[in-house]
XYZ file of C-alpha atoms in Angstrom:
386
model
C 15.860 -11.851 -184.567
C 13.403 -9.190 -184.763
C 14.189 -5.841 -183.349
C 12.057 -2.958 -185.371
C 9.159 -1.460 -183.284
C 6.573 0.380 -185.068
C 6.889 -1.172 -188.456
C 6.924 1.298 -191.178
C 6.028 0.749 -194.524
C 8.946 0.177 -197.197
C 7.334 2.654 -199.367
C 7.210 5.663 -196.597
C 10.874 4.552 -195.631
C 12.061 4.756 -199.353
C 10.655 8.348 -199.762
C 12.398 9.111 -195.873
C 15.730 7.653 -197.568
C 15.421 9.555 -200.689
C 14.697 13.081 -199.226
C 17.261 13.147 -196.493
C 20.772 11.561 -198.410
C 23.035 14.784 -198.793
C 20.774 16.381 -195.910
C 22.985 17.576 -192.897
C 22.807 15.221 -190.015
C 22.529 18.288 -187.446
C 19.369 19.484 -188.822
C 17.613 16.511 -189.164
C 18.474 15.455 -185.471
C 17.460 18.780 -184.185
C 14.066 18.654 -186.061
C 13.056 15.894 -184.858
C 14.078 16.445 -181.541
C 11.832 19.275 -181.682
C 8.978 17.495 -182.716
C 9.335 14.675 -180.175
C 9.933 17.012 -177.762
C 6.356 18.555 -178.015
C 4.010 15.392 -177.189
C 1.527 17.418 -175.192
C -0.576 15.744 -171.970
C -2.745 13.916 -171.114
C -4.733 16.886 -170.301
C -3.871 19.108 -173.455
C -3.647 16.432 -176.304
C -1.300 17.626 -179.302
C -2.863 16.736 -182.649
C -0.071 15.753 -185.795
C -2.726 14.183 -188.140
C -2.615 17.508 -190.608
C 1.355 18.264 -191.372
C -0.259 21.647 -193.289
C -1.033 22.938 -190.321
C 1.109 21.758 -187.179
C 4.844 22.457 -189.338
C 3.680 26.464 -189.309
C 2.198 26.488 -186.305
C 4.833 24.678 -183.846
C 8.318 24.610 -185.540
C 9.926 27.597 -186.729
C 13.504 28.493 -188.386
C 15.721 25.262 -189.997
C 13.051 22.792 -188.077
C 10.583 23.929 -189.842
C 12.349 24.204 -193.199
C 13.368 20.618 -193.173
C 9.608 19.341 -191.815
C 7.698 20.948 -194.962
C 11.173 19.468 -197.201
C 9.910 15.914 -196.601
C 6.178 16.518 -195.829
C 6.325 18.439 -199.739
C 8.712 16.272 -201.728
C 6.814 13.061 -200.603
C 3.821 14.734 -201.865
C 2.007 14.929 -198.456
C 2.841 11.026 -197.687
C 5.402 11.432 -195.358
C 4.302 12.840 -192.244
C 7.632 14.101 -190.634
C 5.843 13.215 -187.316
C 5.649 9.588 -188.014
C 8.982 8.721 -189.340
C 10.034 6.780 -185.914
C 9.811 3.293 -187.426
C 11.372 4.440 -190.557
C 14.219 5.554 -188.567
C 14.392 2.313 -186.542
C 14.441 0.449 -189.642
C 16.998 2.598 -191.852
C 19.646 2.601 -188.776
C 18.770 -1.267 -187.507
C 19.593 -2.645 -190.831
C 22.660 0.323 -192.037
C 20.382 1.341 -194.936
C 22.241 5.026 -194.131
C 25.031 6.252 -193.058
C 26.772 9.876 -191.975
C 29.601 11.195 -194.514
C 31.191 14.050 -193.397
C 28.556 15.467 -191.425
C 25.621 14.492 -194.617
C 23.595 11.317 -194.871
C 24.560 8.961 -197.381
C 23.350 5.784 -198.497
C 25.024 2.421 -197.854
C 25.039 0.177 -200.622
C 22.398 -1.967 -198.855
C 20.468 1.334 -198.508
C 20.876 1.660 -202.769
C 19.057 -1.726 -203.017
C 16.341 -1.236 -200.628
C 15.524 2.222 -202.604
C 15.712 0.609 -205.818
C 15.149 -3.274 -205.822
C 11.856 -4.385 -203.636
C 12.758 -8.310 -204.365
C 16.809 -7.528 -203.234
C 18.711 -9.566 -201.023
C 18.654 -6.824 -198.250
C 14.870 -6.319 -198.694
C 14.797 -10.733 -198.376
C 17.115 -10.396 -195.603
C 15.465 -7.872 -193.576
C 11.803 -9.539 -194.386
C 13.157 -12.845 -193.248
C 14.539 -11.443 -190.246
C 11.740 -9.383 -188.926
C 9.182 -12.129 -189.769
C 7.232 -10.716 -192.379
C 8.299 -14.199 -194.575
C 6.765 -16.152 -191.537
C 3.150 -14.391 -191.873
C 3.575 -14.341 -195.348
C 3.988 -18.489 -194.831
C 1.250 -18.382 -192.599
C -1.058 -17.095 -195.252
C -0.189 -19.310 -197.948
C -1.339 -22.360 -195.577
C -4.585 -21.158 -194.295
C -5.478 -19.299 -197.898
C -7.382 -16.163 -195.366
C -7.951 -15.781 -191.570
C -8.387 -12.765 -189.477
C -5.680 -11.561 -187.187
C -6.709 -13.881 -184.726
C -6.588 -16.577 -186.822
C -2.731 -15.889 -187.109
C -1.571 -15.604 -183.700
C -1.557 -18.818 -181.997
C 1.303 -19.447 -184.522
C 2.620 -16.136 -184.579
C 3.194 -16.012 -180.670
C 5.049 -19.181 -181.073
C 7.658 -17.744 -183.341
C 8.349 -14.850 -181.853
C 8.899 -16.793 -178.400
C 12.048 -17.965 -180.609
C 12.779 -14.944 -183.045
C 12.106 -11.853 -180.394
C 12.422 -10.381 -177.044
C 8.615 -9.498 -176.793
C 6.873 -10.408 -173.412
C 3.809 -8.931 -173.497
C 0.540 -10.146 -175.854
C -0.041 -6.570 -176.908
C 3.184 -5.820 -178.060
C 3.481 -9.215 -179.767
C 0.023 -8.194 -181.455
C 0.590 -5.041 -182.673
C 4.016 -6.285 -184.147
C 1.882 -8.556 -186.099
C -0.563 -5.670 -187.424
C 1.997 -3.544 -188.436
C 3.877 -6.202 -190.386
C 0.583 -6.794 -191.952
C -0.014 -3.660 -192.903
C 3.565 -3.803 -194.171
C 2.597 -6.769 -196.358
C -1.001 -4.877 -198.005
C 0.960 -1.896 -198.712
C 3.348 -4.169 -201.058
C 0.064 -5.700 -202.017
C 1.735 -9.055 -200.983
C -1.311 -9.414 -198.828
C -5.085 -8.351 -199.930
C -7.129 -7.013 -196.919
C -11.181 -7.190 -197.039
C -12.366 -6.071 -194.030
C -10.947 -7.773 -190.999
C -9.709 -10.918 -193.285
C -6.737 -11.314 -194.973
C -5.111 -13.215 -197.812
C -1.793 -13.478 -200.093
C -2.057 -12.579 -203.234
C -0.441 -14.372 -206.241
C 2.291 -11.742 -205.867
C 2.990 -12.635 -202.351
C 2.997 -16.471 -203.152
C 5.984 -15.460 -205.984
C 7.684 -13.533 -203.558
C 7.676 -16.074 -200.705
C 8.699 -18.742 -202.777
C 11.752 -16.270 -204.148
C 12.660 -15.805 -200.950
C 12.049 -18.703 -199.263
C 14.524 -20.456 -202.682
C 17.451 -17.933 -201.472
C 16.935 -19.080 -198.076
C 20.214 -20.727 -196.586
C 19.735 -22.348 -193.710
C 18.388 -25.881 -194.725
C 16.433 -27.004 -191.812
C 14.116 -24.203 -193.009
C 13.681 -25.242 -196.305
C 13.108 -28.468 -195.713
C 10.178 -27.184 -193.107
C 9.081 -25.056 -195.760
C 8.628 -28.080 -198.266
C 6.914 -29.594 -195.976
C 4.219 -27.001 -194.994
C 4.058 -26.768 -198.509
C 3.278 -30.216 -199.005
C 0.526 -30.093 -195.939
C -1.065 -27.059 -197.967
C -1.424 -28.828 -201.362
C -2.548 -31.938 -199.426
C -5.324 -30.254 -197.847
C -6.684 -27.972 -200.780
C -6.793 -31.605 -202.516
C -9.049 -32.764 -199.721
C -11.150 -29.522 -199.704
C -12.407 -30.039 -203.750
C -13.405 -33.658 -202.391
C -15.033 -32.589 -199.374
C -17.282 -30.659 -202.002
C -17.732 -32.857 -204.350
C -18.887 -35.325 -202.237
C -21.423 -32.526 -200.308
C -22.575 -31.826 -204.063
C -23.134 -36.049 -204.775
C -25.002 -36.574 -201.789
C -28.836 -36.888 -201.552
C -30.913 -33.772 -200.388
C -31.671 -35.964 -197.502
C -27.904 -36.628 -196.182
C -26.926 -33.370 -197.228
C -30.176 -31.558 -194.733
C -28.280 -33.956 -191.708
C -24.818 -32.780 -192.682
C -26.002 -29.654 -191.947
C -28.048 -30.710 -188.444
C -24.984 -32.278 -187.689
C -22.461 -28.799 -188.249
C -25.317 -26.348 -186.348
C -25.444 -29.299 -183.005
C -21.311 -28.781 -183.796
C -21.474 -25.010 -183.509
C -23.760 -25.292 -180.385
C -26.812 -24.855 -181.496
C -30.016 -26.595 -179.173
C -33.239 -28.758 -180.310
C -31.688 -29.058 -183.977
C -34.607 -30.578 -186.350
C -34.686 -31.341 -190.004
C -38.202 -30.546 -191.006
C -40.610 -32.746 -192.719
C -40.100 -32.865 -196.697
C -43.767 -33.003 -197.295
C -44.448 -29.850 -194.918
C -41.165 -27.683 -195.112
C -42.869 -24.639 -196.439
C -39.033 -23.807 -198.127
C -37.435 -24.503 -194.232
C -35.368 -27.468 -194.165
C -33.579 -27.398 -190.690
C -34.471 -25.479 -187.396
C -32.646 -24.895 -184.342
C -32.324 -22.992 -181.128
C -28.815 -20.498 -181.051
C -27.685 -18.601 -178.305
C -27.582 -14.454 -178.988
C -25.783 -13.033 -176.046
C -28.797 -14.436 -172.805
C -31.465 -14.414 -175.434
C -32.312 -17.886 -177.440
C -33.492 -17.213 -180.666
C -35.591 -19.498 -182.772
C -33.477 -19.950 -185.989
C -34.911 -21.568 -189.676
C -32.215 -22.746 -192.469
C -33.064 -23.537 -195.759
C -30.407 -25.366 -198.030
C -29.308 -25.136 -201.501
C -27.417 -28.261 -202.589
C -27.384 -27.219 -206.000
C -24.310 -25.932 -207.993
C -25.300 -24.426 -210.744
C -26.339 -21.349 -209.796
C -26.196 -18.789 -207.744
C -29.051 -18.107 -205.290
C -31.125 -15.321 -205.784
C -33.247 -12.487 -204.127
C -36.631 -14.430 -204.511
C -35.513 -17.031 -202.077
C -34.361 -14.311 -199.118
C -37.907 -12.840 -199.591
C -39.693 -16.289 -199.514
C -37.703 -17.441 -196.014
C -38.725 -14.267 -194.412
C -41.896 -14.772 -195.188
C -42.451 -17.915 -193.469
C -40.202 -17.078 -190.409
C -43.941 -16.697 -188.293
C -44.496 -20.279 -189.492
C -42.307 -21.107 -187.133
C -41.990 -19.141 -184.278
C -38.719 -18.037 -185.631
C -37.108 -14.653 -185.310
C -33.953 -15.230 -187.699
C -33.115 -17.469 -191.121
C -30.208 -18.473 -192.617
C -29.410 -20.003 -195.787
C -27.118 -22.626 -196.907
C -25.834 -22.967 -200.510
C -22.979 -25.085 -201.834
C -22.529 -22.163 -204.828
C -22.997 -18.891 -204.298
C -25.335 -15.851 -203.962
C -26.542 -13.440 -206.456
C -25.552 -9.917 -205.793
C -28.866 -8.508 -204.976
C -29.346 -11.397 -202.388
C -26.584 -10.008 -200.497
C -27.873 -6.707 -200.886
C -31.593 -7.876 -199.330
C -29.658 -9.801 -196.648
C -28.956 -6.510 -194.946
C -32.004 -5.356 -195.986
C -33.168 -2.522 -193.027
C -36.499 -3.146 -191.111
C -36.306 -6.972 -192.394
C -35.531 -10.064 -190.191
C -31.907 -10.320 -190.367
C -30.704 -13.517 -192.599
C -27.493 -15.144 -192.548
C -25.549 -16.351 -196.287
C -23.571 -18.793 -196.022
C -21.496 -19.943 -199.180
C -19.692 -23.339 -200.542
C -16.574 -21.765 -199.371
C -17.583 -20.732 -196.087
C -19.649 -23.840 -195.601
C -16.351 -26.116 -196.314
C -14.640 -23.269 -193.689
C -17.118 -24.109 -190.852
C -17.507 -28.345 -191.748
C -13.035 -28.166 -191.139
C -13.478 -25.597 -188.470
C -16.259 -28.076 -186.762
C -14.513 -31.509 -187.607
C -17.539 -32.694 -189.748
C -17.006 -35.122 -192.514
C -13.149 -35.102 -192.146
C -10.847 -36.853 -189.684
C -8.623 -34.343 -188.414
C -4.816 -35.393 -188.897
C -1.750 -33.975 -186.672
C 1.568 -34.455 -187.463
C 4.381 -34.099 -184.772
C 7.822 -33.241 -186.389
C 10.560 -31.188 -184.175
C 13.042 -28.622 -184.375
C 16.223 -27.653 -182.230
C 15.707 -24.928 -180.041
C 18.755 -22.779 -181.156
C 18.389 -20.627 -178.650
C 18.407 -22.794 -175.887
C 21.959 -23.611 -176.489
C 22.909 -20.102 -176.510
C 25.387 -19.300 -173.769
C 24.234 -17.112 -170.862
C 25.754 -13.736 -169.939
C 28.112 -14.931 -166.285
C 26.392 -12.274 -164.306
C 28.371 -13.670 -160.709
């Protein structure tokens, strides 16, 4: 059952642990007291981003002593400000505890510090769901946020006590963030994907799992996954064996798919380098669009073909291009896509073309497969509150 709000990273909570065993309880209590004490208004917003200068300037005496203590010995990664989900998840899961007036670790706090594949680190992973997104990953290979929480909502409908979308979503981000930190999860801009490190470490802890109706749902997602990367390499190797002809439709047939209007393929003999056109919506303007493809594996398209589709964009009363490769595109292509003051062409790559044919349900037969669990929970005895 989850129950840590404002998910901390492991490593900020290891340097916490580290800095504060033998410290008195007392004057870490009253420190942060302190702190949380002065949040400021509305009106008169109180700024904590730069620990250099808030610890002089608002905390004097033992406060202020043990503030610079952690904000110096984690070398300026701790900020003593933003320890509250490092707290929630050191006295959640008894990674401390108080001796004689001191903090001390548990023995579950000695293998969090020093094993980051230990049973307690598994257990509290499992627990809190980070195993579930890291599962999540591992099925869809890279997705946004987004792209995660369909699934995400469902499990913690069964694993939480969150009502509200926001809270549920910002669970998810900070678990996330969680995950990059450990660089179990690689993030590129708004997408993210498990790294080879995070599929070792899932399957580690997914093998020490216990409960058997898990396992045997994980070997079966697993299955699912392998099943359809099989069937991605064949949806490309067929795009890559079929004519240019078929291969101009496919593509008619995706952009009518994604909504586009008035989708042509153009006359081979008259193309002038365009070999599809249609009509997308941008916000309550229509634009004109032109698409060249590249059905062609070998190489990767270059700069001289962005410039050549601009310049026949007039041609055809068009005020946007995109083009279509099943390999990939040459580093200075990318650059002139975003070239400034040019027409604005979109790239579109094997992998991402694949994406979009799945995404659109052209040239595969999408497949669901029902399977149930008990709902645990349901069976749960209710408080008597007669």
């Amino acid at each position: 059952m989850m129950k840590i709000p404002l998910y901390p990273d492991y490593s900020m909570t290891i340097m916490l642990l580290k800095i504060i065993v033998g410290m008195p309880i007392a004057d870490f209590k009253n420190m942060w007291n302190t702190i949380w004490g002065l949040r400021g208004t509305p009106q008169n917003t109180v700024d904590w981003t730069n620990p250099d200068e808030w610890i002089d300037q608002r905390l004097l005496g033992k406060d202020k002593e043990i503030a610079n203590k952690i904000w110096q010995r984690s070398n300026k990664n701790v900020n003593p400000r933003w320890t509250r989900g490092c707290q929630f998840l050191i006295s959640g899961y008894n990674l401390i505890s108080e001796d004689n007036g001191t903090y001390q670790l548990t023995d579950a706090g000695k293998d969090f510090v020093s094993n980051p594949t230990s049973d307690i680190v598994k257990k509290i992973d499992m627990e809190e769901g980070l195993i579930q997104i890291l599962r999540q990953l591992s099925l869809i290979e890279r997705g946004k946020r987004a792209d995660l929480l369909v699934e995400w909502g469902e499990y913690t409908k069964y694993h939480s006590n969150i009502k509200q979308d926001s809270v549920r979503k910002d669970y998810l981000r900070r678990r996330l963030a969680n995950l990059v930190d450990r660089k179990y999860v690689k993030r590129n801009g708004v997408t993210y994907c498990i790294t080879d490190k995070g599929l070792n470490y899932l399957q580690s802890a997914e093998d020490t799992n216990s409960n058997p109706t898990i396992n045997k749902e994980n070997r079966l997602n697993r299955d699912i996954e392998l099943f359809n990367k099989e069937q991605r390499i064949l949806l490309k190797k067929f795009l890559s064996e079929t004519t240019p002809y078929r291969f101009e439709n496919i593509i008619k047939d995706l952009l009518s798919a994604m909504g586009y209007d008035d989708v042509k393929v153009t006359s081979p003999t008259n193309d002038k380098g365009v070999d599809v056109t249609g009509i997308s919506q941008n916000g309550i303007t229509t634009v004109k669009e032109v698409i060249q493809v590249k059905r062609n594996t070998n190489s990767n398209v270059t700069r001289p073909v962005l410039d050549a589709l601009r310049g026949c964009l007039h041609r055809f009363d068009a005020f946007q291009g995109t083009i279509i490769t099943l390999s990939d595109f040459a580093k200075g292509a990318k650059d002139a896509a975003f070239e400034k003051g040019a027409a604005p062409l979109t790239l579109i790559n094997g992998d991402k073309l694949v994406d979009l044919l799945i995404k659109n349900n052209i040239g595969i037969i999408p497949k669901i497969a029902n399977y149930y669990l008990v709902d645990e929970k349901y069976f749960e005895e209710e408080e008597n509150t007669d």
